[in-house]
Amino acid sequence: MAVRWEKVIEKEVRPARQSALPVRASIVGRVGIQLLSTGTGAWRVRSAMNKVARALQLTISADIGFTAITVTCFDGADSFTESLSLAATGVNTHKMTLIEDFVDQFAVKYADQKPQLAHQELDKIQKRPGNYGPFRAGLAGGLACCGFIFLLGGGPVEMFDCFIGAFFGQFTRKRLGQKHWNAVATTVLGVAAACLAYVLTLFLLHSLLPLSSAHEAGYIGAMLFVIPGFPFITSILDLSKNDMRSGLERLAFALMIIFSATLVGWLLAMLFGLRPQNFLPQGLSLYPLIACRLLASFAGVFGFSLMFNSKLKLATTAGIIGAIANTTRLELVDLSQLPPAAAAFIGALIAGLAASFINRYTTFPRISLTVPAIVIMVPGLYIYRGVYNLGLNNIGVGATWLIKAALIMIFLPFGLYVARFIMDKDWRKVD
C-alpha cells in the first residue's frame, strides 16, 4: 500500500531540522526507499540516508534488503522506527541521479525549510515518468543485443536478427512492466517474444537468400537484453560490505531471472530444433576487428544504459568507458592467451577506475557508469550453453560451461570492488 507521507507532515510548521522526530524520520525513510527503488545497492542507500539524517540532527540504524528497509532514528532523547517496502523494484539511473542530487543539496536547500518542501521535491522525482517508452526501449534493447552478438562472434545476419528479436522482446517486457506484471512473467514473455521474432526473421531471410544454417547460432543474442546486471553486480558489492541480507536477496533475484530466461530459451530451442554452435568466421584482420569491437562495445553499453533509463549524456559516457574496457578484455584473451576470468577482472577494473575518475567531475552516480559498462562482459552464451546441455542430460559439458560462466561473473564485480577500494577512501572503511 502507498504511504500517505502528507499525513505525517501536514500539521508541522517548523523547519525540517527542528520538526518532530516522526516528521524528520519520514524524510530519511523516504529518501532511502525511493533510492532503493532505482536498483542501487544497500551501501549507497545507507550512505544517502546517513547524509540526510546528519542534516536533520539524527543518527540512524538501518536494515536494508532488496525491496524493504527498516530504519530507527535517534535524536538524543527518543527513537522512532519505521518499516518501508516496495511492491517491486527495477533500474532507473536517471531517478538515481536526481535523488543523489537532492541528497547532496539537502543540508543547504531543504533542512531549514518546512518539511513539506522536501516531500514535494521527492513527489516530483517519484512521479517522474521514464525517459523512454516501450518503442524506444525496444530500439535500445535491439542496439544492445546487436552489439553483443557481434562481440560473441556473430556477423551481419546474426546482428540483424538479434536487433529484431531483442526489439520485440524488450518492447514486450516494457509494456508488461507498465501493467505492473511481476519480474518473472515479464522476463519469460519478453524472452519468448525475442526468440520467436529471431526465428521468424531468420526463416524469412532463408526464404529470400541462400543462407547457412550456422546463422542459428545467433539465437542466444536475442535474449541477452534481460541480463540482470544491476542486481547481480550490486549483490556482490553488498556482500563485500557485509550487507548480507541485501546481497543475498539481490543474488537470489538475479539468479532467478537468469535461469528463467535461459530455461525459456532452451525450451523454445528444443521446439524449433535449434542447437548452440560456433559462429561463422567474421573474416576481419586484427586492426579492423579491434575497431569493430570498439564500436560494437560502445553500441552495446549505450543500448543497455538507455534501457536503464539513462539520459543520452550519461549513456554516451558509459558507452565510451565500456568500449575501452571491453575491447581491452577481448584483446587480452586473443593476443596474450589470458584466461577469460582474469581478463574480465582487468576489464572491470579499468571500467571501475575510469568511472571513479569521471565521477569526480560529474554528478553521474558511479554505479550508473560501471554496471552498463560491464554488463556487456557477462557470459550469457556460456550460461545458455550450460543450461542447454544440462537439459539434455549432458551433465559434464553443461557443468563445464556454467563453471566458466561463474568464474567470469565472480571476477567482474571483484574488479569493480578493487577499483572502488583504490579510488574511494570511504569504501575502505567499515564505519
GROMACS .gro file of N, CA and C in nm, residues 138-211:
model
  222
  138GLY      N    1   1.262  -0.061  -2.678
  138GLY     CA    2   1.285  -0.174  -2.767
  138GLY      C    3   1.401  -0.150  -2.862
  139LEU      N    4   1.411  -0.029  -2.915
  139LEU     CA    5   1.524   0.005  -3.001
  139LEU      C    6   1.656  -0.004  -2.925
  140ALA      N    7   1.654   0.044  -2.799
  140ALA     CA    8   1.776   0.036  -2.717
  140ALA      C    9   1.815  -0.110  -2.692
  141GLY      N   10   1.716  -0.195  -2.663
  141GLY     CA   11   1.744  -0.336  -2.644
  141GLY      C   12   1.798  -0.400  -2.770
  142GLY      N   13   1.741  -0.364  -2.885
  142GLY     CA   14   1.791  -0.417  -3.012
  142GLY      C   15   1.934  -0.375  -3.039
  143LEU      N   16   1.965  -0.248  -3.012
  143LEU     CA   17   2.101  -0.198  -3.032
  143LEU      C   18   2.200  -0.271  -2.941
  144ALA      N   19   2.161  -0.288  -2.813
  144ALA     CA   20   2.249  -0.356  -2.717
  144ALA      C   21   2.279  -0.498  -2.761
  145CYS      N   22   2.177  -0.573  -2.800
  145CYS     CA   23   2.197  -0.713  -2.838
  145CYS      C   24   2.267  -0.726  -2.973
  146CYS      N   25   2.245  -0.627  -3.061
  146CYS     CA   26   2.315  -0.626  -3.189
  146CYS      C   27   2.467  -0.615  -3.166
  147GLY      N   28   2.507  -0.523  -3.078
  147GLY     CA   29   2.649  -0.512  -3.045
  147GLY      C   30   2.700  -0.634  -2.972
  148PHE      N   31   2.618  -0.687  -2.882
  148PHE     CA   32   2.656  -0.802  -2.800
  148PHE      C   33   2.688  -0.922  -2.890
  149ILE      N   34   2.601  -0.949  -2.988
  149ILE     CA   35   2.620  -1.070  -3.068
  149ILE      C   36   2.742  -1.058  -3.157
  150PHE      N   37   2.776  -0.937  -3.203
  150PHE     CA   38   2.900  -0.922  -3.279
  150PHE      C   39   3.020  -0.957  -3.192
  151LEU      N   40   3.019  -0.912  -3.067
  151LEU     CA   41   3.131  -0.939  -2.977
  151LEU      C   42   3.144  -1.088  -2.946
  152LEU      N   43   3.034  -1.160  -2.956
  152LEU     CA   44   3.039  -1.305  -2.936
  152LEU      C   45   3.087  -1.379  -3.059
  153GLY      N   46   3.092  -1.309  -3.174
  153GLY     CA   47   3.141  -1.372  -3.296
  153GLY      C   48   3.043  -1.372  -3.411
  154GLY      N   49   2.927  -1.309  -3.393
  154GLY     CA   50   2.826  -1.307  -3.498
  154GLY      C   51   2.858  -1.210  -3.610
  155GLY      N   52   2.793  -1.233  -3.723
  155GLY     CA   53   2.810  -1.147  -3.839
  155GLY      C   54   2.686  -1.065  -3.867
  156PRO      N   55   2.676  -1.004  -3.986
  156PRO     CA   56   2.563  -0.916  -4.018
  156PRO      C   57   2.426  -0.983  -4.006
  157VAL      N   58   2.414  -1.109  -4.047
  157VAL     CA   59   2.285  -1.177  -4.039
  157VAL      C   60   2.242  -1.193  -3.894
  158GLU      N   61   2.334  -1.241  -3.810
  158GLU     CA   62   2.301  -1.257  -3.668
  158GLU      C   63   2.270  -1.122  -3.603
  159MET      N   64   2.344  -1.019  -3.639
  159MET     CA   65   2.321  -0.887  -3.582
  159MET      C   66   2.183  -0.834  -3.618
  160PHE      N   67   2.145  -0.850  -3.744
  160PHE     CA   68   2.013  -0.803  -3.786
  160PHE      C   69   1.902  -0.880  -3.715
  161ASP      N   70   1.915  -1.013  -3.713
  161ASP     CA   71   1.813  -1.096  -3.647
  161ASP      C   72   1.803  -1.064  -3.498
  162CYS      N   73   1.919  -1.043  -3.434
  162CYS     CA   74   1.918  -1.011  -3.290
  162CYS      C   75   1.855  -0.875  -3.264
  163PHE      N   76   1.880  -0.780  -3.353
  163PHE     CA   77   1.818  -0.649  -3.337
  163PHE      C   78   1.666  -0.661  -3.339
  164ILE      N   79   1.614  -0.735  -3.437
  164ILE     CA   80   1.469  -0.751  -3.448
  164ILE      C   81   1.415  -0.828  -3.326
  165GLY      N   82   1.482  -0.938  -3.292
  165GLY     CA   83   1.435  -1.018  -3.180
  165GLY      C   84   1.436  -0.943  -3.049
  166ALA      N   85   1.547  -0.878  -3.019
  166ALA     CA   86   1.558  -0.804  -2.893
  166ALA      C   87   1.463  -0.685  -2.889
  167PHE      N   88   1.439  -0.622  -3.004
  167PHE     CA   89   1.342  -0.511  -3.008
  167PHE      C   90   1.206  -0.559  -2.960
  168PHE      N   91   1.156  -0.668  -3.018
  168PHE     CA   92   1.024  -0.717  -2.979
  168PHE      C   93   1.024  -0.769  -2.835
  169GLY      N   94   1.136  -0.830  -2.794
  169GLY     CA   95   1.143  -0.880  -2.657
  169GLY      C   96   1.140  -0.768  -2.554
  170GLN      N   97   1.222  -0.666  -2.573
  170GLN     CA   98   1.224  -0.555  -2.478
  170GLN      C   99   1.096  -0.473  -2.485
  171PHE      N  100   1.041  -0.458  -2.605
  171PHE     CA  101   0.912  -0.389  -2.618
  171PHE      C  102   0.805  -0.460  -2.536
  172THR      N  103   0.800  -0.592  -2.549
  172THR     CA  104   0.703  -0.672  -2.473
  172THR      C  105   0.725  -0.659  -2.324
  173ARG      N  106   0.850  -0.671  -2.282
  173ARG     CA  107   0.880  -0.663  -2.139
  173ARG      C  108   0.843  -0.526  -2.083
  174LYS      N  109   0.872  -0.419  -2.158
  174LYS     CA  110   0.841  -0.284  -2.111
  174LYS      C  111   0.690  -0.263  -2.100
  175ARG      N  112   0.617  -0.309  -2.200
  175ARG     CA  113   0.471  -0.293  -2.197
  175ARG      C  114   0.410  -0.369  -2.079
  176LEU      N  115   0.456  -0.490  -2.056
  176LEU     CA  116   0.403  -0.568  -1.944
  176LEU      C  117   0.443  -0.505  -1.811
  177GLY      N  118   0.565  -0.448  -1.804
  177GLY     CA  119   0.607  -0.379  -1.683
  177GLY      C  120   0.520  -0.259  -1.653
  178GLN      N  121   0.474  -0.188  -1.756
  178GLN     CA  122   0.383  -0.075  -1.735
  178GLN      C  123   0.249  -0.119  -1.678
  179LYS      N  124   0.214  -0.245  -1.703
  179LYS     CA  125   0.090  -0.300  -1.648
  179LYS      C  126   0.112  -0.365  -1.511
  180HIS      N  127   0.234  -0.349  -1.457
  180HIS     CA  128   0.270  -0.397  -1.323
  180HIS      C  129   0.272  -0.550  -1.314
  181TRP      N  130   0.307  -0.617  -1.423
  181TRP     CA  131   0.330  -0.760  -1.417
  181TRP      C  132   0.460  -0.785  -1.342
  182ASN      N  133   0.471  -0.902  -1.279
  182ASN     CA  134   0.590  -0.928  -1.198
  182ASN      C  135   0.711  -0.962  -1.285
  183ALA      N  136   0.829  -0.961  -1.221
  183ALA     CA  137   0.955  -0.972  -1.295
  183ALA      C  138   0.969  -1.104  -1.369
  184VAL      N  139   0.926  -1.214  -1.310
  184VAL     CA  140   0.939  -1.344  -1.377
  184VAL      C  141   0.852  -1.348  -1.502
  185ALA      N  142   0.728  -1.299  -1.490
  185ALA     CA  143   0.637  -1.300  -1.605
  185ALA      C  144   0.690  -1.213  -1.718
  186THR      N  145   0.735  -1.092  -1.686
  186THR     CA  146   0.785  -1.003  -1.791
  186THR      C  147   0.911  -1.060  -1.856
  187THR      N  148   0.995  -1.126  -1.775
  187THR     CA  149   1.117  -1.187  -1.829
  187THR      C  150   1.085  -1.302  -1.922
  188VAL      N  151   1.001  -1.392  -1.875
  188VAL     CA  152   0.967  -1.511  -1.954
  188VAL      C  153   0.900  -1.472  -2.085
  189LEU      N  154   0.801  -1.383  -2.079
  189LEU     CA  155   0.729  -1.346  -2.200
  189LEU      C  156   0.814  -1.259  -2.292
  190GLY      N  157   0.900  -1.175  -2.233
  190GLY     CA  158   0.991  -1.095  -2.314
  190GLY      C  159   1.090  -1.183  -2.390
  191VAL      N  160   1.146  -1.281  -2.323
  191VAL     CA  161   1.240  -1.374  -2.388
  191VAL      C  162   1.168  -1.456  -2.495
  192ALA      N  163   1.047  -1.501  -2.464
  192ALA     CA  164   0.971  -1.577  -2.563
  192ALA      C  165   0.945  -1.495  -2.688
  193ALA      N  166   0.907  -1.368  -2.670
  193ALA     CA  167   0.882  -1.280  -2.785
  193ALA      C  168   1.010  -1.259  -2.865
  194ALA      N  169   1.123  -1.242  -2.796
  194ALA     CA  170   1.251  -1.220  -2.864
  194ALA      C  171   1.291  -1.343  -2.945
  195CYS      N  172   1.278  -1.460  -2.885
  195CYS     CA  173   1.319  -1.582  -2.954
  195CYS      C  174   1.229  -1.611  -3.074
  196LEU      N  175   1.099  -1.589  -3.059
  196LEU     CA  176   1.008  -1.611  -3.171
  196LEU      C  177   1.037  -1.513  -3.284
  197ALA      N  178   1.064  -1.388  -3.248
  197ALA     CA  179   1.095  -1.288  -3.351
  197ALA      C  180   1.224  -1.324  -3.424
  198TYR      N  181   1.324  -1.373  -3.351
  198TYR     CA  182   1.451  -1.413  -3.414
  198TYR      C  183   1.427  -1.527  -3.513
  199VAL      N  184   1.353  -1.628  -3.469
  199VAL     CA  185   1.330  -1.745  -3.555
  199VAL      C  186   1.251  -1.705  -3.680
  200LEU      N  187   1.148  -1.624  -3.662
  200LEU     CA  188   1.067  -1.583  -3.777
  200LEU      C  189   1.149  -1.497  -3.874
  201THR      N  190   1.231  -1.407  -3.821
  201THR     CA  191   1.315  -1.324  -3.907
  201THR      C  192   1.414  -1.410  -3.985
  202LEU      N  193   1.475  -1.506  -3.915
  202LEU     CA  194   1.570  -1.595  -3.982
  202LEU      C  195   1.502  -1.679  -4.090
  203PHE      N  196   1.380  -1.724  -4.060
  203PHE     CA  197   1.304  -1.802  -4.158
  203PHE      C  198   1.276  -1.719  -4.284
  204LEU      N  199   1.236  -1.593  -4.265
  204LEU     CA  200   1.209  -1.506  -4.379
  204LEU      C  201   1.335  -1.481  -4.461
  205LEU      N  202   1.448  -1.460  -4.393
  205LEU     CA  203   1.573  -1.440  -4.465
  205LEU      C  204   1.613  -1.564  -4.542
  206HIS      N  205   1.590  -1.682  -4.482
  206HIS     CA  206   1.621  -1.807  -4.551
  206HIS      C  207   1.536  -1.823  -4.677
  207SER      N  208   1.415  -1.774  -4.670
  207SER     CA  209   1.326  -1.788  -4.786
  207SER      C  210   1.363  -1.692  -4.899
  208LEU      N  211   1.439  -1.586  -4.865
  208LEU     CA  212   1.477  -1.486  -4.964
  208LEU      C  213   1.621  -1.501  -5.012
  209LEU      N  214   1.708  -1.552  -4.922
  209LEU     CA  215   1.851  -1.557  -4.951
  209LEU      C  216   1.905  -1.697  -4.923
  210PRO      N  217   2.008  -1.739  -4.993
  210PRO     CA  218   2.071  -1.869  -4.964
  210PRO      C  219   2.164  -1.858  -4.843
  211LEU      N  220   2.111  -1.882  -4.724
  211LEU     CA  221   2.189  -1.865  -4.600
  211LEU      C  222   2.224  -1.999  -4.539
   0.00000   0.00000   0.00000
